[in-house]
Every structure is written in structure tokens, then in C-alpha cells.
PDB file of C-alpha atoms in Angstrom:
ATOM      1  CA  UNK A   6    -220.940  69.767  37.435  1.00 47.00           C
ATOM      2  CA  UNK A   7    -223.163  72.030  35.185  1.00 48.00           C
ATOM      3  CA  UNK A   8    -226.656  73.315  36.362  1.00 49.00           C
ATOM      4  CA  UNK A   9    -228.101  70.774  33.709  1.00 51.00           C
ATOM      5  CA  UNK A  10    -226.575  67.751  35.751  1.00 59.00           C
ATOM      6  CA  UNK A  11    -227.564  68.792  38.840  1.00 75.00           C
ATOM      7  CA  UNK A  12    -231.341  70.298  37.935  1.00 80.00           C
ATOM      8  CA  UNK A  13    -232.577  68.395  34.955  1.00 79.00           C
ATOM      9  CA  UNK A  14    -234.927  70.464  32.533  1.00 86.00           C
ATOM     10  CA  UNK A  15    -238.677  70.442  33.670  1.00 92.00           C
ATOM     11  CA  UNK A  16    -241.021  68.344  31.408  1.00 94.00           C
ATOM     12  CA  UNK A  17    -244.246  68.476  30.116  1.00 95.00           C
ATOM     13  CA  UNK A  18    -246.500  66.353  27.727  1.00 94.00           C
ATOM     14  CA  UNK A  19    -249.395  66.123  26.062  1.00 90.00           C
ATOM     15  CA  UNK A  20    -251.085  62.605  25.203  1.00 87.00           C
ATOM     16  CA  UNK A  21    -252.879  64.404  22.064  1.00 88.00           C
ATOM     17  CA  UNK A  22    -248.817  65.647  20.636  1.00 91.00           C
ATOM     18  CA  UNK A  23    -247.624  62.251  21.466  1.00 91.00           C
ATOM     19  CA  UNK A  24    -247.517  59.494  18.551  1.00 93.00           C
ATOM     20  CA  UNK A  25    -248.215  56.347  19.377  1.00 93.00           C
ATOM     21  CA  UNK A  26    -246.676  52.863  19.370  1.00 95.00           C
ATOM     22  CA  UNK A  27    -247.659  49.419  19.921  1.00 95.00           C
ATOM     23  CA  UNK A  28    -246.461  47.769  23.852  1.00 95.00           C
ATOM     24  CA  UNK A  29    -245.123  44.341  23.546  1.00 95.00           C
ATOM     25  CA  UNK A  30    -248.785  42.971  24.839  1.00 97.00           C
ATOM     26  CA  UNK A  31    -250.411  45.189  21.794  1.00 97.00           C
ATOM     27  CA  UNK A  32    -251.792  47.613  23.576  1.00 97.00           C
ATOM     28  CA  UNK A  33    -251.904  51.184  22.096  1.00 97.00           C
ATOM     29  CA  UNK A  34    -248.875  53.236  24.460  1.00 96.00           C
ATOM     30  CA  UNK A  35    -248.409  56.880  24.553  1.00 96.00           C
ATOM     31  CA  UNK A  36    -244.890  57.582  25.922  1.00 96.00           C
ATOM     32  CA  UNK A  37    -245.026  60.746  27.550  1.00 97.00           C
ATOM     33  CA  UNK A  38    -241.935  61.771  30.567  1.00 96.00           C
ATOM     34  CA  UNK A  39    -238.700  60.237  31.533  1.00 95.00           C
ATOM     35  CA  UNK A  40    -236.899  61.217  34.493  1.00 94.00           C
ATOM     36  CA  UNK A  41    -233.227  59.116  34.154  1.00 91.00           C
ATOM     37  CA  UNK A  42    -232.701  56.283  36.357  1.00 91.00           C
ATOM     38  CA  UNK A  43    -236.243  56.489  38.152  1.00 95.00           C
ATOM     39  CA  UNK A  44    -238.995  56.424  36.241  1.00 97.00           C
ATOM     40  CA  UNK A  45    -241.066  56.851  32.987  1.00 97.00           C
ATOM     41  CA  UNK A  46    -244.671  58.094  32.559  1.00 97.00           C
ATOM     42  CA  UNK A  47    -247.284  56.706  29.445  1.00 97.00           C
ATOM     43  CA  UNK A  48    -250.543  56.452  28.983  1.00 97.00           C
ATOM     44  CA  UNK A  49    -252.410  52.842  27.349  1.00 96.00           C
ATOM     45  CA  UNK A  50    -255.103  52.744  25.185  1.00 97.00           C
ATOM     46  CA  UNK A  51    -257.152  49.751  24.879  1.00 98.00           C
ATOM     47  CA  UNK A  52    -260.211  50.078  22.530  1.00 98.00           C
ATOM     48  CA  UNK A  53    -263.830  48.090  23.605  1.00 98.00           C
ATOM     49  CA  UNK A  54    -263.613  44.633  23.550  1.00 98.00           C
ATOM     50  CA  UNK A  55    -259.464  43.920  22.981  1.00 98.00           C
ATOM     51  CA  UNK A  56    -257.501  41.817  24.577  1.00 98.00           C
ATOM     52  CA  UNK A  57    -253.652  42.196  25.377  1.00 98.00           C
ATOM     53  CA  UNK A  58    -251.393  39.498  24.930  1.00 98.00           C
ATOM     54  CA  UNK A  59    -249.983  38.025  28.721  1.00 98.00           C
ATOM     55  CA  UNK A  60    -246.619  39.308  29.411  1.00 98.00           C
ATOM     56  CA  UNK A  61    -244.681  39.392  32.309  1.00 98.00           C
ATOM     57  CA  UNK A  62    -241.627  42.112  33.197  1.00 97.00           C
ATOM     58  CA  UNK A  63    -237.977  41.531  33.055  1.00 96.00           C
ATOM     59  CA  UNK A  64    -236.774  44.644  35.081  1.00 97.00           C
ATOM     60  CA  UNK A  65    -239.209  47.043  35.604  1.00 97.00           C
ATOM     61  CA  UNK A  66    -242.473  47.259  37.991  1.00 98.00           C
ATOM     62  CA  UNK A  67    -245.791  49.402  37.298  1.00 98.00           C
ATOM     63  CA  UNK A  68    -248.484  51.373  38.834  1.00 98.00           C
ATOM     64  CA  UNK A  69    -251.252  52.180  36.737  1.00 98.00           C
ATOM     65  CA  UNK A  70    -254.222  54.312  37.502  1.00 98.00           C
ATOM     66  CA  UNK A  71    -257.301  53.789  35.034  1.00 98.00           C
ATOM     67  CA  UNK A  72    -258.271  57.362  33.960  1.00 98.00           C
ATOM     68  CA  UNK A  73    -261.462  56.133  31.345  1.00 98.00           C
ATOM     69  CA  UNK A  74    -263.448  53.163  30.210  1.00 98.00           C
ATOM     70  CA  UNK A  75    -263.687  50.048  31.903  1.00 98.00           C
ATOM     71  CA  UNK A  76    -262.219  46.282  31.771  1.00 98.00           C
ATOM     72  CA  UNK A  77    -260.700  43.779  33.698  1.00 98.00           C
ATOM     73  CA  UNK A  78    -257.075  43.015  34.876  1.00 98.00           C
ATOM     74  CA  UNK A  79    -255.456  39.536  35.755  1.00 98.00           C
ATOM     75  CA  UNK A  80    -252.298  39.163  37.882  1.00 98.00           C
ATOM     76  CA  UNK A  81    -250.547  35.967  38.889  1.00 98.00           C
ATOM     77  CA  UNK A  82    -247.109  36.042  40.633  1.00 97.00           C
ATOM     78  CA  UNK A  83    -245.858  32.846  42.484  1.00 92.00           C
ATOM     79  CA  UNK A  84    -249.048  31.065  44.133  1.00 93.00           C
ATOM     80  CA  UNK A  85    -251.304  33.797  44.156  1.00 96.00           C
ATOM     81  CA  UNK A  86    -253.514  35.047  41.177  1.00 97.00           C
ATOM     82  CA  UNK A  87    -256.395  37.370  40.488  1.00 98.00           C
ATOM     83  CA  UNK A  88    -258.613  39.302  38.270  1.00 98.00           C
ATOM     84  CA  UNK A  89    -259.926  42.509  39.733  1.00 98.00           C
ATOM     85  CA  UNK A  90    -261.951  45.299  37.974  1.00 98.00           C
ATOM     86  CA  UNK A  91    -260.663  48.475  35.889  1.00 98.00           C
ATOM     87  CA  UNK A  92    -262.974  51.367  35.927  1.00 98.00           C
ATOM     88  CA  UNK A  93    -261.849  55.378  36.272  1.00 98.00           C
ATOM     89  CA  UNK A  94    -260.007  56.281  39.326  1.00 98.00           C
ATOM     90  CA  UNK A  95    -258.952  52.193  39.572  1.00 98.00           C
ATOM     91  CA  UNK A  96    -255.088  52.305  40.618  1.00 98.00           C
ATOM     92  CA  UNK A  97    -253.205  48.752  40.571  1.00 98.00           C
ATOM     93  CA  UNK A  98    -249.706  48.034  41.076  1.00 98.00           C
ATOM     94  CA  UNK A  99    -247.938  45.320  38.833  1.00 98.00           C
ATOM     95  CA  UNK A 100    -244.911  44.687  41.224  1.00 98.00           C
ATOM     96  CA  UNK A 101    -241.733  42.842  38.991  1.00 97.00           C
ATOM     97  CA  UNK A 102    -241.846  39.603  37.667  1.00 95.00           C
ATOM     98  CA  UNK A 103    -245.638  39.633  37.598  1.00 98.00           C
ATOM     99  CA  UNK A 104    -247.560  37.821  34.798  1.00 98.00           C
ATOM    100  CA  UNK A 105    -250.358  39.939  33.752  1.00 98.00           C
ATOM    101  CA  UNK A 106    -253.214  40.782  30.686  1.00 98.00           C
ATOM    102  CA  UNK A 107    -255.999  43.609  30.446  1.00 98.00           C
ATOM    103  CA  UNK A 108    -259.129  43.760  28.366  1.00 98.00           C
ATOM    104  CA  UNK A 109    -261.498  46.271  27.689  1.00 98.00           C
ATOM    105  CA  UNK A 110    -265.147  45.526  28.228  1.00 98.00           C
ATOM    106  CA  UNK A 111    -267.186  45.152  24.365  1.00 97.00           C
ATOM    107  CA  UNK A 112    -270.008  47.935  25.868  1.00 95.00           C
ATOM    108  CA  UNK A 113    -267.454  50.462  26.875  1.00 90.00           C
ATOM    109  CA  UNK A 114    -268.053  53.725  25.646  1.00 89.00           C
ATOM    110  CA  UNK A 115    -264.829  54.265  24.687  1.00 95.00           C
ATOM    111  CA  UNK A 116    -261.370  53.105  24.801  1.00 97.00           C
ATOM    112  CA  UNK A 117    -260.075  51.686  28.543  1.00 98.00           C
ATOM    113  CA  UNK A 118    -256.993  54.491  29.060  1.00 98.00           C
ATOM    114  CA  UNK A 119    -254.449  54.212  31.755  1.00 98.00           C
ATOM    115  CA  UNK A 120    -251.510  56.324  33.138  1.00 98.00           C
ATOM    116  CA  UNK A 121    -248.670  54.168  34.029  1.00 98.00           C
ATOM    117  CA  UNK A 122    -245.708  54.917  35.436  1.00 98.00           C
ATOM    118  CA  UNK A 123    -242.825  52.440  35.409  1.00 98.00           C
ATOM    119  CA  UNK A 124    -239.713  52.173  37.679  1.00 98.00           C
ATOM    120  CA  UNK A 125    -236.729  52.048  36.471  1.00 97.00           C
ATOM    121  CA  UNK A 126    -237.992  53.460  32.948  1.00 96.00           C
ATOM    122  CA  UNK A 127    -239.190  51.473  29.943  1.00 94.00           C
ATOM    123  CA  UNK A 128    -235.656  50.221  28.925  1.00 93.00           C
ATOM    124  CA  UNK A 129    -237.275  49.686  25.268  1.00 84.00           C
ATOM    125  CA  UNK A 130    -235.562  46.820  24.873  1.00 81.00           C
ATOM    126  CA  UNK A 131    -236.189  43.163  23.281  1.00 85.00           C
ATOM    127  CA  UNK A 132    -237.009  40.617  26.017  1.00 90.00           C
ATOM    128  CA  UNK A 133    -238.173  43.132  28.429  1.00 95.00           C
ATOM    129  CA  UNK A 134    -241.731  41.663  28.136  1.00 95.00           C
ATOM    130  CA  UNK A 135    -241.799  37.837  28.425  1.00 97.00           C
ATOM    131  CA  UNK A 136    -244.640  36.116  27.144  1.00 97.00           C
ATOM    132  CA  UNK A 137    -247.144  34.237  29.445  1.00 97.00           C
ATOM    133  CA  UNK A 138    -250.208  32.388  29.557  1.00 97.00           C
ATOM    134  CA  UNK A 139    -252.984  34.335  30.712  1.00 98.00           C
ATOM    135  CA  UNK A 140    -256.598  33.559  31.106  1.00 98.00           C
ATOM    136  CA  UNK A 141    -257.622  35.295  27.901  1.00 98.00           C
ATOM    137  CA  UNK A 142    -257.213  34.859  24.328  1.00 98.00           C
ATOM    138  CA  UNK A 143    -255.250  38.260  22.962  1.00 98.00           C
ATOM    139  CA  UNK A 144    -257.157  39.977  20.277  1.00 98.00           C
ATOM    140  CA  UNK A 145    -254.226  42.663  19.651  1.00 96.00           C
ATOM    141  CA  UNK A 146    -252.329  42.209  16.457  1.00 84.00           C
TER     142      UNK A 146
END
């Protein structure tokens, strides 16, 4: 086994170097670390008053940690459901199989931005995000 296998290379990102691409709910993603077979690191960008489509997680789980701007996040999963608040230093989990949708409040100064990290990795493949009804009509294109 090579030192490579055993001690993968360290990584470091930048949000501002990183292009970005559109999630399967239309929010604005920022890929930025993968470590294989454990997890992946992003950060979402949601500008004032959007609306992500509802979407719910085929293999992977979430923990998300709202860095700026403000909004609201609903979570259903089985018989229980909610809608709690997103404002900086907010940290929420979206465990697998959860049905969820975000918006950013209209008077926000600026975009709602969160660092997510998801376990196993992003597979960034087609029917990892399954469609759902949410509470909110999606704005996102």
C-alpha cells in the first residue's frame, strides 16, 4: 500500500475559487472537500426571498450550519414535521429519507449561506433527490 492510500492528500478550498452549480432543489451549491467514503463539504446560497423546490434524500444525510442571512427550514419525516428558523450560527441536521425545503427571508440583507456537510458524499447522481411536497411554492428555476 502506497503512502497516498494510507494518508490521503490534505485539502483545502475556497468558496470564492469554487464555481458554482445548481442542487437538485435549485439552490445555488458550492462544492468544496471530499474525503472518499465519508463525507463531502459545500456551501448553499440562497438569495432574499427564493424558495427551493421540496426534495427528499435517497442515500445521504446532512448537517448544515447557517453561516449568513436568514430564512426558514421545513422538515417532515414519518409523523412528525416542522419549520424552525435559519439565522447565523443555526445548525440543523436533515437525517436520511427526510422531506425538506428552505427559503430565504425577502428583507435579508443578503443571500441565506450554509455549510453542509453530507455523509456518505454527494453521489451526484440522478434520483438522489426525490421530489416532495413541501409547504412552499419553489421560486428556483
Amino acid at each position: 500500500m502506497s503512502t497516498h492510500e494510507q494518508h490521503p492528500p490534505f485539502g483545502t478550498a475556497d468558496p470564492g475559487d469554487t464555481p458554482a452549480v445548481t442542487a437538485p432543489d435549485g439552490a445555488e451549491v458550492y462544492p468544496l472537500l471530499v474525503l472518499e467514503g465519508r463525507g463531502s463539504l459545500a456551501v448553499f446560497a440562497l438569495a432574499p426571498g427564493q424558495v427551493t423546490r421540496a426534495v427528499s434524500h435517497a442515500t445521504v444525510q446532512e448537517l448544515w450550519q447557517v453561516t449568513a442571512g436568514s430564512g426558514e427550514l421545513w422538515r417532515r419525516q414519518g409523523g412528525r414535521e416542522e419549520t424552525v428558523r435559519l439565522a447565523p450560527g443555526t445548525a440543523v441536521s436533515v437525517p436520511l429519507g427526510t422531506a425538506f425545503q428552505f427559503r430565504a427571508d425577502e428583507d435579508s440583507a443578503g443571500p441565506l449561506r450554509i455549510t453542509a456537510v453530507t455523509m456518505p458524499p454527494w453521489p451526484g447522481t440522478d434520483g438522489e433527490a426525490r421530489p416532495a411536497e413541501g409547504p412552499w411554492k419553489a421560486t428556483v428555476r
